[in-house]
Structure formats: structure tokens, C-alpha cells
Short mmCIF file of C-alpha atoms and ligand atoms in Angstrom, two decimals:
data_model
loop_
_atom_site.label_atom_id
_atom_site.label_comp_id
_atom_site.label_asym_id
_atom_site.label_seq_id
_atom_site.Cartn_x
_atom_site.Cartn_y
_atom_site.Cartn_z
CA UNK F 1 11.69 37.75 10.08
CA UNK F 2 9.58 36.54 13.47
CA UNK F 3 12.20 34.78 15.92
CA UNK F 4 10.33 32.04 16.97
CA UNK F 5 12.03 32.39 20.36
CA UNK F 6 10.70 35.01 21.24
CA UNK F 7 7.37 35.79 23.26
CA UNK F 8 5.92 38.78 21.53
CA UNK F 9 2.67 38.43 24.36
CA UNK F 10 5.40 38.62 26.83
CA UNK F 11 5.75 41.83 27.01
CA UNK F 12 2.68 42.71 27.65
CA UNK F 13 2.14 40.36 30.54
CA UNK F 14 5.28 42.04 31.86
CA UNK F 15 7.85 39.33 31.57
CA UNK F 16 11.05 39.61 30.17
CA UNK F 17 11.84 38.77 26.47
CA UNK F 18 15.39 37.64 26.82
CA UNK F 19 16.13 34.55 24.70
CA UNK F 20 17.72 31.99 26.95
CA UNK F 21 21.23 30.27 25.64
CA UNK F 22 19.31 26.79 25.64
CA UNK F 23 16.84 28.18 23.57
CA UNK F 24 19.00 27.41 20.40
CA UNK F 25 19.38 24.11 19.69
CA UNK F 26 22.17 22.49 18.03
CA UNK F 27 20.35 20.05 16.28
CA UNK F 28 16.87 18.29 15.42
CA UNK F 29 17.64 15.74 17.97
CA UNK F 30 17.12 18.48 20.50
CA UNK F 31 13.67 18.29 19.75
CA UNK F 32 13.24 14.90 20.63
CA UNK F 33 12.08 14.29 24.34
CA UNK F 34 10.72 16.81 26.90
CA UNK F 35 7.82 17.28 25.39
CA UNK F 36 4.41 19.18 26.76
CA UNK F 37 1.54 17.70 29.23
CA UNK F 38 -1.55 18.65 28.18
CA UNK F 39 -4.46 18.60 30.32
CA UNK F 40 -7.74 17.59 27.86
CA UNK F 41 -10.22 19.27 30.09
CA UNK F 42 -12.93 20.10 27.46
CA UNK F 43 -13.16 16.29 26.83
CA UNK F 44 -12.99 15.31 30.18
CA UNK F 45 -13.90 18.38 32.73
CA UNK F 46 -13.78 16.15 35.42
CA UNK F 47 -13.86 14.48 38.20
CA UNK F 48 -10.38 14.06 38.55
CA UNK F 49 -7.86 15.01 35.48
CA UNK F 50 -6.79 13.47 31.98
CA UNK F 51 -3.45 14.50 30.86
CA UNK F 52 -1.95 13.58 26.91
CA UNK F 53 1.67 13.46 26.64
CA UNK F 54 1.83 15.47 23.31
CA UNK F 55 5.09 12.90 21.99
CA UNK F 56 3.83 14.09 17.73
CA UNK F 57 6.05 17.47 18.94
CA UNK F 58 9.10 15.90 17.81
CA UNK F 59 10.51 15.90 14.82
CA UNK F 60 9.17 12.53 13.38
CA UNK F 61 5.95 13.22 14.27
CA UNK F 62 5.78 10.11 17.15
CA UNK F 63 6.84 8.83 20.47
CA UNK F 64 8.79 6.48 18.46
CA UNK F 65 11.54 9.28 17.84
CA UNK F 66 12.78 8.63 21.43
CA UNK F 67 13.50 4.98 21.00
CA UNK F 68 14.66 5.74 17.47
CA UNK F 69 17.18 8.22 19.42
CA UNK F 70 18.25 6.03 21.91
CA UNK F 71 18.80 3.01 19.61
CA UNK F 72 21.41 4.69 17.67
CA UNK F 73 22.96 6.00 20.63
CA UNK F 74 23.41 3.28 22.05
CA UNK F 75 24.51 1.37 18.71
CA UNK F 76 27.25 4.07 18.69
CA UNK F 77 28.19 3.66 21.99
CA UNK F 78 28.99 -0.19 21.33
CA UNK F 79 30.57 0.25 18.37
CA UNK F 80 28.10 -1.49 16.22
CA UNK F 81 27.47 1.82 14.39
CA UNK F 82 29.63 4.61 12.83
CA UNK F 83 29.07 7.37 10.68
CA UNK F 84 28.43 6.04 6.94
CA UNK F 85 27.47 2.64 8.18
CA UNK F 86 23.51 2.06 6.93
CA UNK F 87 20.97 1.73 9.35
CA UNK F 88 17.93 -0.54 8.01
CA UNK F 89 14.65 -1.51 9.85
CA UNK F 90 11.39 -2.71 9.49
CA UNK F 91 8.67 -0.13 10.88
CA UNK F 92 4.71 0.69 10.57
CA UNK F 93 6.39 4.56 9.57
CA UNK F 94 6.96 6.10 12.66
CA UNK F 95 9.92 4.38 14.19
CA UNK F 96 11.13 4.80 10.12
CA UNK F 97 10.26 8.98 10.55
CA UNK F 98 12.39 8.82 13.90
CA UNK F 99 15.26 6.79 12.28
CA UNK F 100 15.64 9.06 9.16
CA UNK F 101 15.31 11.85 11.76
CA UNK F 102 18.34 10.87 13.79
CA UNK F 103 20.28 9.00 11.06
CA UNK F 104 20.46 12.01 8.77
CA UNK F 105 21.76 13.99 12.22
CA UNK F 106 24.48 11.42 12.30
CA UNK F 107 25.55 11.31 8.96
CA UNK F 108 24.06 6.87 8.43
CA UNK F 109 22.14 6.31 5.01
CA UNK F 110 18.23 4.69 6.57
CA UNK F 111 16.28 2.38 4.93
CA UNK F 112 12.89 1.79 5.71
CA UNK F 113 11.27 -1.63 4.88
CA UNK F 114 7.12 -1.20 5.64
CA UNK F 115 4.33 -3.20 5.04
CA UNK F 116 2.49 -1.93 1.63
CA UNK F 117 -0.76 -1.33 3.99
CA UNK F 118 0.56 1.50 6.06
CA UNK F 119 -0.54 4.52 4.99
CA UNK F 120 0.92 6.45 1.67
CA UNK F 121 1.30 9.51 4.02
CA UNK F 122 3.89 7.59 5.94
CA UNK F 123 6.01 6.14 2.79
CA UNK F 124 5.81 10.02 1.80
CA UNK F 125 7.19 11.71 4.81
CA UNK F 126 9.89 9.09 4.64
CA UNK F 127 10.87 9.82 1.67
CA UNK F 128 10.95 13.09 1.78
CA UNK F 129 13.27 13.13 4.94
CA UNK F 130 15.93 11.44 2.18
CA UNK F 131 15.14 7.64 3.56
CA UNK F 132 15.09 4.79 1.22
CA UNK F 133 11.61 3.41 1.08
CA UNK F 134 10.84 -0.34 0.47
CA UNK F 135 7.64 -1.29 0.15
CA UNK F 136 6.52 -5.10 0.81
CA UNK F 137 3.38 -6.69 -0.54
CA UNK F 138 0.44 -7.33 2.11
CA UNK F 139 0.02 -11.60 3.18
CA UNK F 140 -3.73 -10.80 4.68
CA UNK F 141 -4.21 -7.34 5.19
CA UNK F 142 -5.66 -4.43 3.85
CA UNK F 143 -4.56 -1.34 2.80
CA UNK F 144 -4.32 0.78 6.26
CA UNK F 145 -5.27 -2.57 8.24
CA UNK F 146 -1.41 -3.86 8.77
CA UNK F 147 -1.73 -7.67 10.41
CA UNK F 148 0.74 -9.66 12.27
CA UNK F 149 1.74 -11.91 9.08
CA UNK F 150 1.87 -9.01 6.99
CA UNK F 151 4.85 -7.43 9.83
CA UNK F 152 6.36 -10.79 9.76
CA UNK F 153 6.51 -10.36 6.23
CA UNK F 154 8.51 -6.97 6.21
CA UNK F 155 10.55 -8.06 8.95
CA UNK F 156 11.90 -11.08 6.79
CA UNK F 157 13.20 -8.38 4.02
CA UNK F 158 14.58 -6.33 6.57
CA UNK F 159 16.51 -8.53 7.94
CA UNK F 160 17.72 -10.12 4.64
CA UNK F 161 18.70 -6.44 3.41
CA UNK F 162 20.31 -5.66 6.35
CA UNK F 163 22.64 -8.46 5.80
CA UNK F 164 23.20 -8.10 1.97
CA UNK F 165 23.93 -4.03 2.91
CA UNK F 166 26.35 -5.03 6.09
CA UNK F 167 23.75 -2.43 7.93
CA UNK F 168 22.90 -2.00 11.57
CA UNK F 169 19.63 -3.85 12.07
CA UNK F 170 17.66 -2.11 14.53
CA UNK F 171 15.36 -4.63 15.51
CA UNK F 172 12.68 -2.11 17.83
CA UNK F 173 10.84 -5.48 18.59
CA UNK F 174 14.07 -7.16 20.45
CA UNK F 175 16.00 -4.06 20.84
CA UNK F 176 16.09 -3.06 24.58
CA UNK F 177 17.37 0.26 23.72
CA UNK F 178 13.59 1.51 23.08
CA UNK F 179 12.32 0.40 26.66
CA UNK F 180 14.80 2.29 28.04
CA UNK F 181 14.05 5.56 25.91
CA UNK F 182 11.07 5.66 28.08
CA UNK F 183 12.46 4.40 30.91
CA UNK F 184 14.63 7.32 31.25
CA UNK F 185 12.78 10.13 29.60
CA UNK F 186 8.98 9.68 29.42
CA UNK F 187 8.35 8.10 32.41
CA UNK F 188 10.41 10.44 34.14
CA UNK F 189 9.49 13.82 32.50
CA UNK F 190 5.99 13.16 33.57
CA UNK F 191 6.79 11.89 36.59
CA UNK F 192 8.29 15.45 37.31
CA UNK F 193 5.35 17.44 35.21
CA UNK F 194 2.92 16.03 37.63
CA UNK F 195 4.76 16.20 40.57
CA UNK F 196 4.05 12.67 41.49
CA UNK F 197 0.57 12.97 41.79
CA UNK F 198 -0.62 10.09 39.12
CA UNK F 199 -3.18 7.59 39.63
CA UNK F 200 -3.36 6.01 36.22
CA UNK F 201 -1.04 5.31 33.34
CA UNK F 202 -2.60 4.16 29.92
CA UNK F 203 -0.43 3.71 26.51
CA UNK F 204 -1.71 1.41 23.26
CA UNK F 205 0.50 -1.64 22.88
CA UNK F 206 2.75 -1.67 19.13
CA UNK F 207 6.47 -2.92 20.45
CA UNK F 208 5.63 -2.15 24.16
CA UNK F 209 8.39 0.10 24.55
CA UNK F 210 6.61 3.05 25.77
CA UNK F 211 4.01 1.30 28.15
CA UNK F 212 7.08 -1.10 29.54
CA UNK F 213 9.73 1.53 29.83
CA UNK F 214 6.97 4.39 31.28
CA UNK F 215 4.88 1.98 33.44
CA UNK F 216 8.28 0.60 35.17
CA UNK F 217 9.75 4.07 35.83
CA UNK F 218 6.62 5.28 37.51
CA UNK F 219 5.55 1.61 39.69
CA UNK F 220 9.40 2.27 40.79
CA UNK F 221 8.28 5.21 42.29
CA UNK F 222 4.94 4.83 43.65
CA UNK F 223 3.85 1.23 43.01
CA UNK F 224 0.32 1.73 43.30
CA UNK F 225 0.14 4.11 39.57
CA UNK F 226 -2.59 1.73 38.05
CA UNK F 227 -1.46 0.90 34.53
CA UNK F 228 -3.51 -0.09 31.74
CA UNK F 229 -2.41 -1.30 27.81
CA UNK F 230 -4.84 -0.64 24.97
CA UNK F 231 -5.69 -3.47 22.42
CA UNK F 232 -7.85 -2.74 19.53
CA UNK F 233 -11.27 -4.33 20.22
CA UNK F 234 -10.82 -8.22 19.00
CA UNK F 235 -6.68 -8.26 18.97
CA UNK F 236 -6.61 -8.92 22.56
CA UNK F 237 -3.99 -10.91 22.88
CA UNK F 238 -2.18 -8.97 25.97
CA UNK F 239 -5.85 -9.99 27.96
CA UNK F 240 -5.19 -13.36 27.19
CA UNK F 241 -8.03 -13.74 24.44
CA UNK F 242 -8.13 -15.02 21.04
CA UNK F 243 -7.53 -12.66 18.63
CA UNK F 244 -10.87 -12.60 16.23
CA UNK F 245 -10.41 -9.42 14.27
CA UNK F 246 -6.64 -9.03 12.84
CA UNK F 247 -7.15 -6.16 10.57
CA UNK F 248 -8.27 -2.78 12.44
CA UNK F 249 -7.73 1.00 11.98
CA UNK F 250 -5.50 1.57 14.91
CA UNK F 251 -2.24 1.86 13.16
CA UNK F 252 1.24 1.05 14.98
CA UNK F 253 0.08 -1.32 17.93
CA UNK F 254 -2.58 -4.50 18.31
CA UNK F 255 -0.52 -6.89 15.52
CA UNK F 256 -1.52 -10.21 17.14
CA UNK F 257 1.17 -10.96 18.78
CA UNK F 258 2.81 -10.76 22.26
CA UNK F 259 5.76 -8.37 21.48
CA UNK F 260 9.27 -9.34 23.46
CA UNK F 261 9.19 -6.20 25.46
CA UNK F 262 6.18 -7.35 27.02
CA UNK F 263 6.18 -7.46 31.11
CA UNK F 264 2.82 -8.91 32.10
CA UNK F 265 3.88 -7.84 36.02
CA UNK F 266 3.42 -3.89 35.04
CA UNK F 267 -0.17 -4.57 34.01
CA UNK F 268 -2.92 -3.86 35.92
CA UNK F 269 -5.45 -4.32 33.28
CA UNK F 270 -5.85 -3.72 30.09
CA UNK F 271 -8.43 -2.21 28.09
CA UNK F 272 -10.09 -2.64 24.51
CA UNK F 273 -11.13 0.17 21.96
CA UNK F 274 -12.78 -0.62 18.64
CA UNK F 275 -11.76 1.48 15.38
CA UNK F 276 -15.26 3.39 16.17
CA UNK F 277 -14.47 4.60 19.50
CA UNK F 278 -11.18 5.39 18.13
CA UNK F 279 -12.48 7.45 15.51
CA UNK F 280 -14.97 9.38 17.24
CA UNK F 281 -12.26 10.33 19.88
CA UNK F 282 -10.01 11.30 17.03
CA UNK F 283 -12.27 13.81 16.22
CA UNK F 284 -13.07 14.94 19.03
CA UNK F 285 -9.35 15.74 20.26
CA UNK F 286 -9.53 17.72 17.10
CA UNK F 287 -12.26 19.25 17.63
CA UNK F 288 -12.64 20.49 21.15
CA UNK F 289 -8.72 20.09 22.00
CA UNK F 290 -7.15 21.57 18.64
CA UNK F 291 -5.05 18.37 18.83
CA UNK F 292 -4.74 16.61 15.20
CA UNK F 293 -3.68 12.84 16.28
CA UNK F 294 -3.46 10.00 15.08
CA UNK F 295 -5.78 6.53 15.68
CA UNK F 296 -3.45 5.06 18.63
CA UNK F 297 -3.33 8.16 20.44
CA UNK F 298 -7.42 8.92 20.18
CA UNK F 299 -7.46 4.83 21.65
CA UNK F 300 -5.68 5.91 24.47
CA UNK F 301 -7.69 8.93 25.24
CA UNK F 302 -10.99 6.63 25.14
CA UNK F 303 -9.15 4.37 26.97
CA UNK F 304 -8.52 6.81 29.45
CA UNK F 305 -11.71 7.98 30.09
CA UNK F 306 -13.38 4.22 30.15
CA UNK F 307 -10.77 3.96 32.97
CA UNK F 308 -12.06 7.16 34.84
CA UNK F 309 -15.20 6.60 34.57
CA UNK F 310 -14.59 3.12 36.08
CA UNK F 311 -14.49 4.37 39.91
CA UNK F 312 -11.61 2.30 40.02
CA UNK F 313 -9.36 5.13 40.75
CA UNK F 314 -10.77 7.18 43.68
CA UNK F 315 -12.79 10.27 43.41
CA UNK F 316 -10.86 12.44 41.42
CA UNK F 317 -7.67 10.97 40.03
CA UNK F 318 -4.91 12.03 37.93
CA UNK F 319 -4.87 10.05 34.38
CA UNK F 320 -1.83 10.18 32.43
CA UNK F 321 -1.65 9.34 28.78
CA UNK F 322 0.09 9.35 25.36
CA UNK F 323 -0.59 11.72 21.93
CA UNK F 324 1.29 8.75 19.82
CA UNK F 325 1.79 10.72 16.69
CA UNK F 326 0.63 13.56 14.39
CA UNK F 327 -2.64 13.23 12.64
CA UNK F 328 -1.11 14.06 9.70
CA UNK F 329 0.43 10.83 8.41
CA UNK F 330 -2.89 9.29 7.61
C1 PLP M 1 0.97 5.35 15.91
C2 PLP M 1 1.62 4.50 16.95
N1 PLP M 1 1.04 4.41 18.15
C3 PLP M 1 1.58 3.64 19.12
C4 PLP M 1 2.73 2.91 18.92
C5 PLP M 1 3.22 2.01 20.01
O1 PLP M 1 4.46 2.30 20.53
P1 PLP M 1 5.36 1.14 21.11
O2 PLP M 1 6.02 0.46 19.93
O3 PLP M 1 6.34 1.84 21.98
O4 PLP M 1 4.50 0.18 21.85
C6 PLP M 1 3.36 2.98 17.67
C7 PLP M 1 4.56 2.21 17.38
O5 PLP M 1 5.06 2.15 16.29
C8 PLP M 1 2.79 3.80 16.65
O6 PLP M 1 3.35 3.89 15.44
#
């Protein structure tokens, strides 16, 4: 059988094939974090550089697996969690993937409680990672246009199972635990990948926990990293405008409202893609970069380059963004 550990090209290049201890892991969660920098230099050749955070590496499929990490840590670490103790929350599908990830690790029953208009794909790869699905009917939606009313919606079951299951409710949208995540790991792994040369930070806006937690670790360290949230086009509520077109494409961010995590002072800007732009970039990350993503993560790639292009910057900055999750959940 091929040991995936192994380098069979390395050989030839004349490195050394030893397998390193830390290159066996002692469990899934060990794939969660540290994850690649990709530079996407056939879409953007230049001036300056665009880097993706590939975060659909892990083994949810999303960035959400790191706050979906953390948040059980932590829940452990305060006693409000213990093996065979339930774990429910309300999620769009990723932050669900990353909870049945980590809770199976653990040894806590998950059940997820989404919005009937996420996508099948998601309620699928939930269920087959042994979660408890439950599925709530849309208030104004569409199927695979989630609104805010319809996440209210799912939010009020969650919390009412929760309390009829005596579960740990993990509440990403209050739950400090997934600013942190990123706080500690994404901002700083690219932070280090880059070697502090960044100009620009842009991340798409669901709880807020990965612009909020990222964007503060790296202003800590050089305060002039210009940071920019995406919005789908006409759910601009972070830009202070009224929010005209509730249902869009981009799945897992824009619902409406301003979530709790939110720290206007990290903001520089922020910057608007419609479900178009997001799904010509979509294809074109698959097509000229290999990389099959999702909607959120092609919205922060457009964003990325609108902000390049924008002079704003300097000749020939260094753009770093975020690969939300896998193309393959839609
Ligand atoms: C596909 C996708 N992109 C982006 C995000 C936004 O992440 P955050 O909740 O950290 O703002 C989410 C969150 O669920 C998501 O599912």
C-alpha cells in the first residue's frame, strides 16, 4: 500500500525520505489548523501578491473546524462539557461538519439543527460523519439562499433542544471561543508564513470569528495590515447600508445582521461582491488554480483583487486571504 508520508519525488530531488515522528498523527483533530498558503498567481500575476489560506484542508471541509475545535476545548476546560454529554448547535453546515468532526474525537453525541435552505450536500456530509441532522422549515428564503429570519428560526430549535437534551449549546454567534481560534492560530500561522510582510487582510463576514480573531492578531503586530470584510452585494449591513437583497448565493456569511463578534475598530473598509462575481471567481479558482471552493471563499478572492487593483495598497503589496471551505458541499 502507498504511505502517504512518504515523498516518492524525494528521492529523486535528492532529499531524504525519512518519515518524521510528527508525521503520524494521533487523531483527526491533528488535521485541524496549520494549514497551507497558497499564492494564486495565475489569477492574479501581479503587481504585488494574493495569497488563499487553503482552511477546506481540514477535516470538515471549513475554517469553521478551528472554532469548532476550540469551542469544545474550551467547554471541557470549564467543565461545561464531558465525554457523553451532547453537544447541539445551530449552523449553515460547516461549523456542524467541524462539530461532528471533533465531537466524535471526544466521544459527545452532535446534533446539528440547519436551516432547510442550506444545501443537501451539507445535511449529507453531516450525516454521514454519524451527526444527528434536524432540518427546520425556511421563514423567507430559498432553497440555497439562507436569510437572517430563516437563522433566527433554527437558532430558536436549537436552543429549545439543547435544553430538553441537557446538551452543551455552542452558541458560535456569542461564543468567544471561535474569535479566539483565529486569534491564536490563523492569524498567527500566516503571520509566520509570510514573514510579516502583509499589506492586506480580507475574510467574508458569517459569525465574524475569523475576520475578528485574524484581523486583531495581525493590527497587534503591525497596525497598518489594511483589513477589509466581504458582504454579499445588497446585505451590507457591516457598511452601514440597508440591506435590499436578503437572499444571495454566498452561503455561510451576509445574514442581515450585525453578528456579536463584530469589532467595527478592525475595519478598514469593507467590500461588496454580488453572487455573479462570486461565481465567475469560483470557477476560475477551479479552473486556473485547481482549487474546488466554495461561494464565500471565491467572494474573498474577488474581493481581494478589487482591493489590489484599488492602488490603495502601494505598488506591489502582499494580499492575504481565506479558501472558506471545500467546493464540494454544494
Ligand atoms: C462557507 C463559509 N464561509 C465563511 C464563513 C464565515 O466564517 P465566520 O463565521 O468565522 O465569519 C462561514 C461560516 O459559517 C462559512 O460557512
Amino acid at each position: 500500500m502507498e504511505d502517504a508520508n512518504i515523498d516518492r519525488h524525494a528521492e529523486t530531488r535528492g532529499e531524504k525520505t525519512t518519515v518524521s515522528k510528527d508525521a503520524i498523527l494521533h487523531s483527526a483533530l491533528g488535521m485541524i489548523g496549520n494549514t497551507p498558503l497558497v499564492s494564486l498567481e495565475r489569477i492574479h500575476p501581479g503587481p504585488g501578491r494574493l495569497l488563499a489560506k487553503a482552511e477546506f484542508v481540514q477535516p470538515g471541509g471549513s475554517v469553521k473546524d478551528r472554532a469548532a475545535l476550540r469551542i469544545i476545548q474550551d467547554a471541557y476546560s470549564a467543565g461545561k462539557l464531558s465525554p457523553g454529554k451532547p453537544v447541539v448547535e445551530m449552523t449553515s453546515g460547516n461549523m456542524g461538519a467541524g462539530l461532528a468532526v471533533v465531537c466524535n474525537v471526544m466521544g459527545n453525541p452532535f446534533v446539528a439543527v440547519m436551516s432547510e435552505g442550506n444545501s443537501p450536500a451539507r445535511a449529507r456530509m453531516l450525516e454521514s460523519l454519524g451527526a444527528e441532522v434536524v432540518l427546520v422549515p425556511q421563514v423567507d428564503g430559498a432553497p440555497g439562499q439562507v436569510t437572517g429570519r430563516d437563522i433566527e428560526k433554527a437558532t430558536e430549535r436549537a436552543v429549545e433542544l439543547a435544553q430538553t437534551r441537557g446538551a452543551f449549546y455552542v452558541d458560535q454567534f456569542n461564543n468567544v471561543s471561535s474569535v479566539l481560534a483565529h486569534e491564536a492560530g490563523t492569524g498567527p500561522e500566516i503571520w509566520e508564513a509570510v514573514g510579516g510582510e502583509i499589506d492586506g487582510f480580507v475574510a467574508a463576514v458569517g459569525s465574524g470569528g475569523a475576520f475578528v480573531g485574524t484581523s486583531r492578531f495581525l493590527k497587534r503586530r503591525k497596525p497598518s495590515v489594511y483589513c477589509a470584510a466581504v458582504e454579499p452585494e445588497g446585505a451590507e449591513i457591516l457598511a452601514g447600508k440597508k440591506v435590499t437583497k436578503p437572499k444571495h448565493i454566498i452561503q455561510g456569511i451576509g445574514y442581515g445582521i450585525v453578528p456579536p463578534h463584530w469589532d467595527v475598530s478592525l475595519a478598514d473598509t469593507t467590500i461588496a461582491v454580488s453572487d455573479e462575481q462570486a461565481a465567475r471567481f469560483r470557477k476560475e479558482l477551479a479552473n486556473k488554480e485547481g482549487l474546488c471552493v466554495g461561494f464565500s471563499a471565491a467572494a474573498n478572492v474577488c474581493a481581494s483583487l478589487k482591493l489590489l487593483s484599488s492602488g490603495r495598497l502601494g505598488a506591489s503589496p502582499t494580499v492575504v486571504t481565506i479558501l472558506c471551505d471545500t467546493g464540494l458541499k454544494y
